[in-house]
Coordinates of N, CA and C in Angstrom, one line a residue:
X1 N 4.0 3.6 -38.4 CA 3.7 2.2 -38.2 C 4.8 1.4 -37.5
X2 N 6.2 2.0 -38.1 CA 6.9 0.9 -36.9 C 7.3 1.1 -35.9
X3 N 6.7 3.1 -35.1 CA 6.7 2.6 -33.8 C 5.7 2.0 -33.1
X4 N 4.6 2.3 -33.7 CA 3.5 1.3 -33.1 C 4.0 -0.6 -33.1
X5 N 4.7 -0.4 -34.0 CA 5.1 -1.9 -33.3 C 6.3 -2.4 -32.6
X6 N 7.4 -1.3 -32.4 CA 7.8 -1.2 -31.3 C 7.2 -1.2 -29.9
X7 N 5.7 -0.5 -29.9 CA 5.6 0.2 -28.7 C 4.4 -1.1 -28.1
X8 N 4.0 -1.8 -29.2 CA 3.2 -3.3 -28.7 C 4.1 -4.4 -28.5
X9 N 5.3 -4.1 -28.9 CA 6.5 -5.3 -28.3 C 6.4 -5.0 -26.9
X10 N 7.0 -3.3 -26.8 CA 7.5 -3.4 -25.3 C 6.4 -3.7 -24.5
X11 N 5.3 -3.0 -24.4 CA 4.4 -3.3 -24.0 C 3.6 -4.6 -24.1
X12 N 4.1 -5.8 -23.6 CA 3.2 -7.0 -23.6 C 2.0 -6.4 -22.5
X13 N 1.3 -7.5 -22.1 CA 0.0 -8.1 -21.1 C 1.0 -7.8 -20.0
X14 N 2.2 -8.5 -19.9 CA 2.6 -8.9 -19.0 C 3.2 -7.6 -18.4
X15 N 4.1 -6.7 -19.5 CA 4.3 -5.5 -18.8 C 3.3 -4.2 -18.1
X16 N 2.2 -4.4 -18.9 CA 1.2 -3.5 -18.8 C 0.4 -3.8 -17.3
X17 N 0.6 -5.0 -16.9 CA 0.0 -5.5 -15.5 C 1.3 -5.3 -14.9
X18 N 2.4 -5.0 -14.4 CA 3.8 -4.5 -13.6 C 3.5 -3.0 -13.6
X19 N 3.1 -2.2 -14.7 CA 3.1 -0.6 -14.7 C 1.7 -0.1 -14.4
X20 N 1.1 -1.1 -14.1 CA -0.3 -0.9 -13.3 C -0.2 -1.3 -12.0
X21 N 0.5 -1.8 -11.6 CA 0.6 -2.4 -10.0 C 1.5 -1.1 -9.3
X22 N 2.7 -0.6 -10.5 CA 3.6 0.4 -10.0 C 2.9 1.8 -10.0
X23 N 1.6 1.9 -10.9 CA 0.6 3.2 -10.7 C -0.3 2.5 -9.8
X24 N -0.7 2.1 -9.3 CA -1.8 1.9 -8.2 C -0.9 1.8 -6.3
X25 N 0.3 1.1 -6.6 CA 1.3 1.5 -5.2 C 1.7 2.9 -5.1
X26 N 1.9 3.9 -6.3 CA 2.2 5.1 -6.8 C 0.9 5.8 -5.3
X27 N 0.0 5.7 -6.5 CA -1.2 6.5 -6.0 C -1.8 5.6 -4.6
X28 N -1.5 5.2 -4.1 CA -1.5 4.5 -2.6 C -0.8 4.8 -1.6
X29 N 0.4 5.8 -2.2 CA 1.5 6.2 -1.2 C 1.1 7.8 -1.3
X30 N 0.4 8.4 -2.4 CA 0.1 9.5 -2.4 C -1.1 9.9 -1.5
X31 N -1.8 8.9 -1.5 CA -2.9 9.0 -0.8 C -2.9 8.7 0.8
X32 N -1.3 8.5 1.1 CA -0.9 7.8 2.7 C -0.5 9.3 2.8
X33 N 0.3 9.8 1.7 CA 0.7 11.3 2.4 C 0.0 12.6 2.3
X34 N -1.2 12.3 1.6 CA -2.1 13.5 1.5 C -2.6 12.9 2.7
X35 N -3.4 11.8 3.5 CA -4.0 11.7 4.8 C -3.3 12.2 5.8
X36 N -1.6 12.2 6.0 CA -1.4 12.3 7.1 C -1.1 13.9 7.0
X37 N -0.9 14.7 5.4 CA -0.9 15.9 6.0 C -2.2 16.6 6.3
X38 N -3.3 16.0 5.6 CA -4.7 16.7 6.4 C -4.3 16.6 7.5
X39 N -4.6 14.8 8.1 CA -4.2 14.8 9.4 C -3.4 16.2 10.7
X40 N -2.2 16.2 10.0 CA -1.4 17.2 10.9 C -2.2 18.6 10.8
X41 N -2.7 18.9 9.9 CA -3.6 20.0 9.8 C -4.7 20.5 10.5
X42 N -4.7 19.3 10.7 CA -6.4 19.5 11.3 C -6.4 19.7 12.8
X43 N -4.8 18.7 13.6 CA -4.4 18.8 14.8 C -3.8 20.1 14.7

């Protein structure tokens, strides 16, 4: 129980919307470099 309430401190709204912006730029850059190596592949 009291890490669960540790782990709803750290985690406000507010951090949970920052660690969602930093996984969605994450997986945006993954997906810039999986295009360009198809890309080179295919040339």
């Amino acid at each position: 129980m009291f890490l669960l309430v540790i782990f709803k401190k750290v985690f406000s709204m507010r951090n949970l919307k920052v660690l969602f912006h930093l996984y969605l730029n994450y997986i945006k850059i993954l997906i810039n470099d999986f295009s360009k190596l198809t890309l080179l592949k295919i040339q």
